Coordinates of C-alpha atoms in Angstrom, one line a residue:
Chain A
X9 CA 101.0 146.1 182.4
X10 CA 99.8 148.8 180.2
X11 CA 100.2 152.4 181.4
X12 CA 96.7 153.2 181.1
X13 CA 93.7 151.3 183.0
X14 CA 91.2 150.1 180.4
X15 CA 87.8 152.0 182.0
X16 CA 87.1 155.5 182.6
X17 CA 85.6 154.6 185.9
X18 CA 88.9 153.0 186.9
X19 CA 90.6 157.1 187.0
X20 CA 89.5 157.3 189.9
X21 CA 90.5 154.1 191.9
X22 CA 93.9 152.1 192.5
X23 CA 93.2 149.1 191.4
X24 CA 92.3 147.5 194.6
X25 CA 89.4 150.2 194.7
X26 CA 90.9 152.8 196.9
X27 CA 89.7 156.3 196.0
X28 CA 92.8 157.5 194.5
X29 CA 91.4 161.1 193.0
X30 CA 87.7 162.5 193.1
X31 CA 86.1 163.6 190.3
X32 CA 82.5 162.1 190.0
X33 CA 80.3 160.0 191.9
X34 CA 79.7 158.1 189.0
X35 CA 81.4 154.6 189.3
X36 CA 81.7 154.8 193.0
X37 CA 79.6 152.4 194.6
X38 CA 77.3 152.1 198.2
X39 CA 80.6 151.1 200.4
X40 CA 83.0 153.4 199.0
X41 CA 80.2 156.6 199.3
X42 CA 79.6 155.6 203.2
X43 CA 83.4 154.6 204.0
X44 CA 83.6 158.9 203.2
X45 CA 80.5 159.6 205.0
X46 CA 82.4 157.7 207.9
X47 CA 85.6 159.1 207.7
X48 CA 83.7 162.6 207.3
X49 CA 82.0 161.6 211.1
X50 CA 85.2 160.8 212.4
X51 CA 86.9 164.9 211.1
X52 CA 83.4 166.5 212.3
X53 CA 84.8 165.0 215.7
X54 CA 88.3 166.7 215.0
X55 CA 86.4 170.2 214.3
X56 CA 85.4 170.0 217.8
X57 CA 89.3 170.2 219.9
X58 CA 91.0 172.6 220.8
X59 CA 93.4 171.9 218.4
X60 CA 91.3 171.4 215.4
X61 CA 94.3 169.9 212.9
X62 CA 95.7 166.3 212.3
X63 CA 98.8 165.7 211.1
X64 CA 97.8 163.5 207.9
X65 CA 99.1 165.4 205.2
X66 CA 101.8 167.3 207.0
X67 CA 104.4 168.2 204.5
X68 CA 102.5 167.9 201.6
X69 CA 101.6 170.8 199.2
X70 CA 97.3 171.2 198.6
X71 CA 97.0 173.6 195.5
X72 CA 93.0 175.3 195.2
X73 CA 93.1 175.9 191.1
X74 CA 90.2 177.7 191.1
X75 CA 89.6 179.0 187.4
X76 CA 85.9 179.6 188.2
X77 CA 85.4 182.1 191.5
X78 CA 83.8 180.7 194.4
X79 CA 84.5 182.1 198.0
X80 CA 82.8 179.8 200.3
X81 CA 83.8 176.3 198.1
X82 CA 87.2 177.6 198.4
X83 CA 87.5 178.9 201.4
X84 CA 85.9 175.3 203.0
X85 CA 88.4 173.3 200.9
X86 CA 91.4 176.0 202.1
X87 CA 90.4 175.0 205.8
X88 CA 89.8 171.4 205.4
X89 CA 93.6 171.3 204.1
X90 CA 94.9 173.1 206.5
X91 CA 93.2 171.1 209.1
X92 CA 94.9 168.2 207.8
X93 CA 98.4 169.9 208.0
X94 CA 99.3 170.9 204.2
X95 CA 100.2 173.8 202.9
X96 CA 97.9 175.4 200.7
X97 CA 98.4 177.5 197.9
X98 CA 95.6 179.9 196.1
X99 CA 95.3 180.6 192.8
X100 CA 92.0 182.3 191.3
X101 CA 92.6 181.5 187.8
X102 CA 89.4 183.7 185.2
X103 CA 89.5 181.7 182.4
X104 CA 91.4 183.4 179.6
X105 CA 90.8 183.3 175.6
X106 CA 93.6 180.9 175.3
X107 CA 92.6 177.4 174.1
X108 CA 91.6 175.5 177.0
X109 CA 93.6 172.4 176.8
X110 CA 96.6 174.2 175.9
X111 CA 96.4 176.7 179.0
X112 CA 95.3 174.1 181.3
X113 CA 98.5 172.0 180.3
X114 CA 101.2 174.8 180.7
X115 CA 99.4 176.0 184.1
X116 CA 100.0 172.6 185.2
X117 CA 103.4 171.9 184.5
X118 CA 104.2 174.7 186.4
X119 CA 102.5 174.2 189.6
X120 CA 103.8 170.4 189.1
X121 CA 107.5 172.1 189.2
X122 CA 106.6 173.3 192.4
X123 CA 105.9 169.9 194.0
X124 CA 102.1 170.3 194.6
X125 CA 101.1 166.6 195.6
X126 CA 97.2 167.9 194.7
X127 CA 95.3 169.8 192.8
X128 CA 91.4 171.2 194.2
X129 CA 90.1 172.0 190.5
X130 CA 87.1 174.4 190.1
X131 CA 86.1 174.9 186.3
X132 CA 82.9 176.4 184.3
X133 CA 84.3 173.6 181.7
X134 CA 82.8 170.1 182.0
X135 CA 85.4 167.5 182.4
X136 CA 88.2 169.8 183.2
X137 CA 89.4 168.1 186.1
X138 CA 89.2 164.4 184.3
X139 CA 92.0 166.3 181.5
X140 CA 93.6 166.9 184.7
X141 CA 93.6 163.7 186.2
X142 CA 94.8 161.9 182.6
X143 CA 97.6 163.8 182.0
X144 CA 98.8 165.0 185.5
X145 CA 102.3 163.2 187.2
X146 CA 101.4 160.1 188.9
X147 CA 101.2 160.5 192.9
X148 CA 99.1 163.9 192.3
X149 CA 95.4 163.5 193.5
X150 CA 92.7 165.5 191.7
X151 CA 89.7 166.5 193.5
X152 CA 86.5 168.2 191.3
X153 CA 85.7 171.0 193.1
X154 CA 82.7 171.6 190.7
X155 CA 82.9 171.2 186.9
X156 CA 80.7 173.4 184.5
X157 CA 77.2 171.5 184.7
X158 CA 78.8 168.4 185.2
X159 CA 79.6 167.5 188.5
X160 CA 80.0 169.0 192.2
X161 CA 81.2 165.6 193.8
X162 CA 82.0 167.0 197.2
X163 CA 79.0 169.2 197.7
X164 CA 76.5 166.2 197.2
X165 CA 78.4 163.9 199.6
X166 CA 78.3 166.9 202.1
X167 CA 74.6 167.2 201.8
X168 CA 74.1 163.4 201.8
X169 CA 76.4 163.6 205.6
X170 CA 74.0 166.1 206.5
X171 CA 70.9 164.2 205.8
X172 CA 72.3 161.1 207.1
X173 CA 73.2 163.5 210.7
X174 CA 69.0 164.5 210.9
X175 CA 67.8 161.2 209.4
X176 CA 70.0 158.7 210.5
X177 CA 69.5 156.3 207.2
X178 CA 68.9 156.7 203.3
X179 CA 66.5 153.8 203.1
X180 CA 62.7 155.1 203.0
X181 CA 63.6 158.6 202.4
X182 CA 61.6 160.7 200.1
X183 CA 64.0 163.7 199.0
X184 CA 63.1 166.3 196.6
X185 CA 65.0 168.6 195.0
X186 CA 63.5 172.1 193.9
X187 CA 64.6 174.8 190.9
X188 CA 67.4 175.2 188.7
X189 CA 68.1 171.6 187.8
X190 CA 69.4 172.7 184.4
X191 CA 72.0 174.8 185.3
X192 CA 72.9 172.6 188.5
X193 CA 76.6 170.2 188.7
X194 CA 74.9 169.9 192.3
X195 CA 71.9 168.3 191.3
X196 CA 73.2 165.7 189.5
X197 CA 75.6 164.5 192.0
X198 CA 72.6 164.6 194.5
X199 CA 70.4 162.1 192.2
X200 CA 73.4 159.9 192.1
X201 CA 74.7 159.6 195.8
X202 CA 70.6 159.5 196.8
X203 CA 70.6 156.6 194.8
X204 CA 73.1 154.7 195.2
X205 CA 73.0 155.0 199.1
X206 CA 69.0 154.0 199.0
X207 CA 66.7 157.0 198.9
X208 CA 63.4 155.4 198.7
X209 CA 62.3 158.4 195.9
X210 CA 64.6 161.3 194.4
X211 CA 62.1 163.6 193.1
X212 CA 63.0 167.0 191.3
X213 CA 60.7 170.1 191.2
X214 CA 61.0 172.3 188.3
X215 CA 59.5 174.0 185.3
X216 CA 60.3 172.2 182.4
X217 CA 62.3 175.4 181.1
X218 CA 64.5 174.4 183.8
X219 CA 65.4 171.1 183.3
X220 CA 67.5 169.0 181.4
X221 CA 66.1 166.5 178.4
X222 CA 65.5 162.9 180.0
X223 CA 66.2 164.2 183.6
X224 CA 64.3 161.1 184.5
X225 CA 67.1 158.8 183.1
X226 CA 69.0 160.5 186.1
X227 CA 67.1 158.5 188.4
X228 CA 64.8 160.8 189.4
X229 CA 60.6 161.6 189.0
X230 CA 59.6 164.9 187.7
X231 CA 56.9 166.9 189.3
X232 CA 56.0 170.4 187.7
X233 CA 54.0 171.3 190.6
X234 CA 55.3 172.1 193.6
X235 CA 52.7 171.9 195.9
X236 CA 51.7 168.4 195.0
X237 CA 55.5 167.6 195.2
X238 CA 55.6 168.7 198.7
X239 CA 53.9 165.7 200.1
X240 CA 55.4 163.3 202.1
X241 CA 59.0 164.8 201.8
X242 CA 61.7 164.4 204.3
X243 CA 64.2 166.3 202.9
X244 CA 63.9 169.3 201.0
X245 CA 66.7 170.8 199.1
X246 CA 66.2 174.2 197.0
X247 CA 68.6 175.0 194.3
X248 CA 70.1 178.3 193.6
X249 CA 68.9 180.4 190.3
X250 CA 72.1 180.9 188.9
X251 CA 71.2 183.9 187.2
X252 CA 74.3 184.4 185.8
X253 CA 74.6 181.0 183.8
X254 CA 71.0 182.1 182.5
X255 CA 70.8 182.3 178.5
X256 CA 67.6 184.4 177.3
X257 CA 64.5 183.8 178.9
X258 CA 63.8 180.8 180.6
X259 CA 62.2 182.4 183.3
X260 CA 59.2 184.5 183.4
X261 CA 60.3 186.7 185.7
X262 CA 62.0 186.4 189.7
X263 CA 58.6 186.9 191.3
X264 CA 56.9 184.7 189.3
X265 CA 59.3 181.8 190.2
X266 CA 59.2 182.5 193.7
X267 CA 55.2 182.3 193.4
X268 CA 55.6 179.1 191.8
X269 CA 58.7 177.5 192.9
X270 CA 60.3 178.9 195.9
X271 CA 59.9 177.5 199.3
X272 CA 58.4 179.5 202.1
X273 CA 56.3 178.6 205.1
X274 CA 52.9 177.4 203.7
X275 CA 54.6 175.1 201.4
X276 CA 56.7 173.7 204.0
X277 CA 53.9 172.7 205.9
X278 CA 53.0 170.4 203.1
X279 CA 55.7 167.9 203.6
X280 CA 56.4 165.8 206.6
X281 CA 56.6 167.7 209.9
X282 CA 59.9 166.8 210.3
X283 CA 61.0 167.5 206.9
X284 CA 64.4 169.1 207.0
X285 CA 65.5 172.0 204.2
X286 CA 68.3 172.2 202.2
X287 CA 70.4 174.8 200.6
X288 CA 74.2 174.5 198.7
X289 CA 74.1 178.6 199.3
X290 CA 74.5 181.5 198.7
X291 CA 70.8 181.8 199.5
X292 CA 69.0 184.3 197.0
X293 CA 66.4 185.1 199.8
X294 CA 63.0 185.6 198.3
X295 CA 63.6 184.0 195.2
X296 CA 63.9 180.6 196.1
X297 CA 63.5 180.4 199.8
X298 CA 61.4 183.2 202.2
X299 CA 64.4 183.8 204.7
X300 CA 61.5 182.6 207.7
X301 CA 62.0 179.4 206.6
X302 CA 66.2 179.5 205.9
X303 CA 66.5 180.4 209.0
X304 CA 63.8 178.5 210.6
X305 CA 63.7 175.4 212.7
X306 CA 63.7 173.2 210.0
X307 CA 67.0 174.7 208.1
X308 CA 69.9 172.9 208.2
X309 CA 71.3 175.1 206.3
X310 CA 74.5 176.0 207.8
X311 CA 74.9 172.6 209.1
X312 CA 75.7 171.8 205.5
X313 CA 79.0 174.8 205.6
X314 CA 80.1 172.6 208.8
X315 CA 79.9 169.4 207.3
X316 CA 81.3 170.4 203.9
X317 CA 85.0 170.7 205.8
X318 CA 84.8 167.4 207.3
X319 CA 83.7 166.1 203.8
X320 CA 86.7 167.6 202.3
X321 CA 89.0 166.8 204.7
X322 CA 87.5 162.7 204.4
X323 CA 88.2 163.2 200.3
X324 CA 91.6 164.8 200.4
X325 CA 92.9 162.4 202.9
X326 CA 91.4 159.1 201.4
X327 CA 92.1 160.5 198.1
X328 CA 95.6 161.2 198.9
X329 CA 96.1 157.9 200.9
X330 CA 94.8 155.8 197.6
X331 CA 98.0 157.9 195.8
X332 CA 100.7 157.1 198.5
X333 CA 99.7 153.4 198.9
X334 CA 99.5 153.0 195.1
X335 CA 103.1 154.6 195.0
X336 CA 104.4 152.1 197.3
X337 CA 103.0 148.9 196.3
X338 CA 104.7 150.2 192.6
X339 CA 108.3 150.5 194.0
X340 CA 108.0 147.7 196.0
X341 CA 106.4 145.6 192.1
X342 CA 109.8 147.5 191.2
X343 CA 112.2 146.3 194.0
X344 CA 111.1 142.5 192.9
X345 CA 111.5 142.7 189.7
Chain B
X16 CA 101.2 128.4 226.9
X17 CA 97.2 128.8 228.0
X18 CA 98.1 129.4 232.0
X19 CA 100.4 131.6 231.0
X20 CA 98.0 133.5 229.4
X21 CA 95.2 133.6 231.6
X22 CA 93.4 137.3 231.0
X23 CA 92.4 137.3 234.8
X24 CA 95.9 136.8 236.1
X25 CA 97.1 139.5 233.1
X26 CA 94.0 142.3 234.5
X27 CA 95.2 141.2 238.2
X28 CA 98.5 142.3 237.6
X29 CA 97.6 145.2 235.7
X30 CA 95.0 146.5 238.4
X31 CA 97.4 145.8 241.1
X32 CA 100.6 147.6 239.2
X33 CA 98.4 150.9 238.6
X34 CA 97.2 150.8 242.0
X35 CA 100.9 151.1 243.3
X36 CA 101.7 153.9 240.7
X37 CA 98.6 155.7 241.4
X38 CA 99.4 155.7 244.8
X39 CA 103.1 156.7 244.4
X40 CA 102.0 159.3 242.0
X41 CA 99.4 160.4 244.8
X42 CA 96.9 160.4 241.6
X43 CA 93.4 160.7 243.2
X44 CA 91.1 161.8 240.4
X45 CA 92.5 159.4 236.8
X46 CA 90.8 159.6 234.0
X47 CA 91.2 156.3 231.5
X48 CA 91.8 156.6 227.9
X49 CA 91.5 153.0 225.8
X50 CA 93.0 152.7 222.0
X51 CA 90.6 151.0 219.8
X52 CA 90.0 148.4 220.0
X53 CA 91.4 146.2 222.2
X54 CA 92.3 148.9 224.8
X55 CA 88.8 150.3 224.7
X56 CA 87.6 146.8 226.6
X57 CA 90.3 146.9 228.7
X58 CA 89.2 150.8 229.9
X59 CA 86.3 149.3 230.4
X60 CA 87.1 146.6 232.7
X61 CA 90.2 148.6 234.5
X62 CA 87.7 151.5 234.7
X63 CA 85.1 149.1 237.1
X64 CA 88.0 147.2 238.6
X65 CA 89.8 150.5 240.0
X66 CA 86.1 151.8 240.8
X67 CA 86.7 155.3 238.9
X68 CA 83.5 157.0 237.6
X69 CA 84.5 158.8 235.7
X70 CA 83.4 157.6 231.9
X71 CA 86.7 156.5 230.1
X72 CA 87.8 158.1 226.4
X73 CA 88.3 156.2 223.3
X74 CA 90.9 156.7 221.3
X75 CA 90.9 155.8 217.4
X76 CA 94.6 157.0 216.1
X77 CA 94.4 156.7 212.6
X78 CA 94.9 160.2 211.9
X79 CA 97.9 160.2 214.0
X80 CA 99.7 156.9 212.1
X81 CA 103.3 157.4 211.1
X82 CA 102.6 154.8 208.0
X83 CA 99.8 157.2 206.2
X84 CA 102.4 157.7 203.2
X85 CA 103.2 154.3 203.1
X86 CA 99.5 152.6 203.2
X87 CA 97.3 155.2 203.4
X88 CA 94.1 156.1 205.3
X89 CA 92.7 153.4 207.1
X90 CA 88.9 153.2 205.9
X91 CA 87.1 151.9 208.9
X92 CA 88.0 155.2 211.3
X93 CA 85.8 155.7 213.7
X94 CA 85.6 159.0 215.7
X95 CA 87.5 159.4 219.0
X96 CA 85.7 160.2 222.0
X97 CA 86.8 161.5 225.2
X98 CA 84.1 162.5 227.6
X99 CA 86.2 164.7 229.9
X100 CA 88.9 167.9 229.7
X101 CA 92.1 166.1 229.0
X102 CA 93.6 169.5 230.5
X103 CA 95.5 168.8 233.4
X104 CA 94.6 165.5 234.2
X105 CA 96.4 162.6 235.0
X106 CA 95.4 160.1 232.5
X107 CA 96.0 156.4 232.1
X108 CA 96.4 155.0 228.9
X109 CA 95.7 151.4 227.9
X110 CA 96.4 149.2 225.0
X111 CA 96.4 145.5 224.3
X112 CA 99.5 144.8 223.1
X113 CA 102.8 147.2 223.1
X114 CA 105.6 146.4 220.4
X115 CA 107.2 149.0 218.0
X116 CA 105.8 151.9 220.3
X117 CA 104.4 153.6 217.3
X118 CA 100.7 153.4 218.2
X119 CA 101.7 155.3 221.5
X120 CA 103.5 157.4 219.6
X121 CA 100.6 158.4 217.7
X122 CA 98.1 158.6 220.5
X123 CA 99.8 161.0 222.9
X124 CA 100.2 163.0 219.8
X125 CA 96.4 163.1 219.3
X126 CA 95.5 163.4 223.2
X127 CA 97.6 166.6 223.6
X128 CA 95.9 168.0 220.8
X129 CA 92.3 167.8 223.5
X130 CA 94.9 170.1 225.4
X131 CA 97.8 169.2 228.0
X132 CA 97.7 166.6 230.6
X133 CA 98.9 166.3 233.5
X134 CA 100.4 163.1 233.4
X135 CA 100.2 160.0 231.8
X136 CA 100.4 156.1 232.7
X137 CA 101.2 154.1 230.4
X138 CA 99.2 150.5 230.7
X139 CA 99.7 147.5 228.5
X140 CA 98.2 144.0 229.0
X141 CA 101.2 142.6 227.0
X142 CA 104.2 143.8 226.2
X143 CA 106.0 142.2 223.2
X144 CA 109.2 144.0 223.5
X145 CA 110.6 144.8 220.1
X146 CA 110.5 148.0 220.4
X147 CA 111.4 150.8 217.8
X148 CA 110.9 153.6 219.9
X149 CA 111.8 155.1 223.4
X150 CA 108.6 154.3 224.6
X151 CA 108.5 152.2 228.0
X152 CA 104.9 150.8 229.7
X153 CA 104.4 152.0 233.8
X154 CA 102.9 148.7 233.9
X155 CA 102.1 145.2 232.1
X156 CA 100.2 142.6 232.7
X157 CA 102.9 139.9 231.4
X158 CA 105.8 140.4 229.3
X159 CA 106.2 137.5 226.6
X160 CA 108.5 137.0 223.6
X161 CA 106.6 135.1 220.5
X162 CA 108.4 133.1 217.7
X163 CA 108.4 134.3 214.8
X164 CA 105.6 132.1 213.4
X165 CA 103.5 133.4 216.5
X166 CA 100.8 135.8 216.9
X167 CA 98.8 137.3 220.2
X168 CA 95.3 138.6 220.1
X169 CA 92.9 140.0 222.6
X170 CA 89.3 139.2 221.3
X171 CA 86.5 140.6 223.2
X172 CA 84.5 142.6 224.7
X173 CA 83.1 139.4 225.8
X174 CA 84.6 137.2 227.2
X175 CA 87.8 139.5 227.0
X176 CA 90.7 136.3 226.2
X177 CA 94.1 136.1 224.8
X178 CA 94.3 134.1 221.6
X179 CA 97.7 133.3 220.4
X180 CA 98.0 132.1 217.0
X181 CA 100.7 130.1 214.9
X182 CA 100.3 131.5 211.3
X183 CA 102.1 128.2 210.1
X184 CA 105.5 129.3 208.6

């Protein structure tokens, strides 16, 4: 037995395919994605007790490495710990001129000599929390809490659990997805998770300043116009501009987008009726979305903060299970041997 | 071995043992919880055979498991549901099949985390002994002690029956 498993993809599974940390949805396939919808159902039913905690990971030590600030991702993956019982330690980390690989290291080995038993890793670097999940102790579980514009694993899944709440299924759904694409770890989680789990159509919505090269390799068909990508939708869901990941002008201006590209009542009324819109938040109101319709009948918008604790707390737990279990069926390989 | 495992004679028992403790108890107004899965059916059935309206809960404990660091989460959880305020009722709680205790354990954890009961019953339709815990049933519907080799199921909803099993070694 070799110390290493032979496929990237493997990282993040035991070997009898139990989610063992979370990094990507890539490599997760259509059972393992709605086995953490289901769990997720099953804590959305815990968030509704009196006593709104479950003793899963009692005892064990939840560290939030956040080296990228982000109030409400943290603050929901805080919660969802505590929910399950852990203690949870903070640390707001702004990445420093050190070599990456190098800081990264030492910052773990210290937090490792405090016992953590995972780590919630937010980065503006892609792949951060794969170097994590390599070199870390085994037993420690590594959930991506967003990496640069690579992935955002645990936002998609709880935007898929909200759709699948209004919609009740995948198949036949036509979803679109509207803005930054370019700038967006969400987006590309979305197109993944809508695909494997049987969206009928993912379609994005975007200038073409705004999206990557071969976005359609994704999975996904590209529509420049927003009105004519309105049609039919049943699920709408508007990026965020992230102005501040913005190099030089991609943009013609704020207003300009918002004239082209941002979603307000009379665009609405071009998809389905019973459309439902989308937003990962915080909402830049009037540049992407008229606040009539974020806070309209049709918003599900803060359905999606809900569902994004019982999402984390279906991750942690599994992912955290998938270490323990692994642990044991080693010691006892060890005890026969 | 079947007649001694007829479900009808096991639910008679078990209907006419909570009748006496609800009586004793001077319980009026019980409200049934049933552990997935088995106990669930049995909720059901106790639930028409004792004529309470009240809808009964269901119970799925597998965030309340004492094994989670040794095998983990179990993937098929399903939510709990309990359609009433567990607050100061009297509840009865059924399961299929009592052994280590464990499962009990873990459910009375979870119900008082609805809020406090009253009181509980305890209602099994067979108690294995073999217990690892000081957790007794108020009533069951037949005691038994398997061979090693042997298993006991309750397959259902229906027909709820007992199936007991030799797994050959």
């Amino acid at each position: 037995m070799t110390a290493h498993d032979p496929s990237p993809h493997h990282l993040q599974l035991t070997r009898d395919g139990q989610l063992r940390h979370f990094l990507t949805l890539d490599g997760l396939d259509r059972d393992l994605l709605t086995d953490i919808l289901d769990t997720a159902d099953s804590f959305i039913e815990v968030g509704e007790r009196t006593i709104k905690k479950v003793p899963l990971l009692r005892g064990r030590t939840v560290v939030n490495l956040f080296f990228e600030s982000s109030t409400r991702t943290r603050s929901t993956f805080e919660l969802a710990a505590k929910r399950l019982s852990a203690d949870v330690l903070n640390l707001d980390i702004s990445t420093s001129a050190t070599s990456k690989g190098e800081s990264l290291s030492d910052t773990l080995l210290n937090l490792e000599a405090m016992a953590s038993d995972m780590f919630v890793v937010r980065h503006s670097q892609s792949g951060a929390p794969h170097f994590i999940a390599e070199s870390v102790t085994p037993g420690v579980a590594i959930i991506n809490a967003g990496d640069g514009r690579h992935a955002h694993p645990t936002q998609a899944m709880l935007d898929m659990l909200t759709i699948r709440q209004h919609k009740q299924r995948f198949e036949g759904l036509k979803v679109a997805i509207v803005g930054d694409v370019l700038h967006s770890r969400v987006a590309r989680s979305q197109i993944r998770a809508l695909n494997v789990l049987g969206a009928e159509e993912v379609r994005v919505i975007a200038p073409g300043t705004l999206l990557p090269k071969d976005v359609e390799s994704l999975g996904c068909t590209v529509e420049y116009d927003m009105e004519k990508g309105m049609k039919d939708l049943d699920v709408v869901i508007m990026l965020r501009l992230q102005k501040e990941r913005m190099e030089g002008a991609l943009l013609p201006s704020e207003r300009e987008f918002y004239r082209l590209y941002g979603l307000n009542r009379e665009k609405l009324a071009l998809a389905h009726p019973e459309c439902i819109v989308m937003h990962p938040g915080p909402i830049n109101r009037g540049v992407e979305i008229e606040s009539a319709v974020a806070d309209g009948p049709q918003s599900v918008i803060l359905n999606q903060v809900t569902n994004g604790i019982a999402i984390r707390m279906a991750v942690m737990s599994m992912a955290m299970g998938g270490q323990v279990a692994e642990r044991q069926r080693q010691q006892a390989k060890g005890a026969k041997a | 071995m079947t007649a001694q495992l007829d479900i009808n004679q096991l639910l008679d028992e078990l209907e006419t043992g909570l009748r006496r403790i609800l009586e004793e108890r001077g319980v009026t107004e019980p409200a049934i919880i049933g552990i997935r899965t088995g106990g669930v059916w049995l909720a059901d059935v106790l639930s028409k055979r004792l004529g309470i309206d009240q809808a009964f809960g269901e119970l799925d404990i597998s965030f309340y498991r004492d094994d989670f660091s040794r095998i983990g989460l179990n993937p098929k959880v399903k939510p709990s549901s309990l359609p009433f305020d567990t607050e100061g009722r009297d509840i009865i709680l059924i399961d299929d099949v009592i052994m280590s205790g464990r499962t009990i354990r873990a459910a009375m954890n979870e119900i008082f985390d609805y809020g406090r009961p009253a009181s509980i019953i305890l209602a099994t339709l067979i108690d294995l002994g073999a217990r690892e815990l000081p957790i007794q049933p108020d009533v069951a519907g037949r005691v038994l002690s398997l061979a090693a080799h042997q298993r006991v199921k309750l397959r259902g909803p229906d027909p709820l029956r007992i199936e007991l099993q030799e797994t050959g070694q």
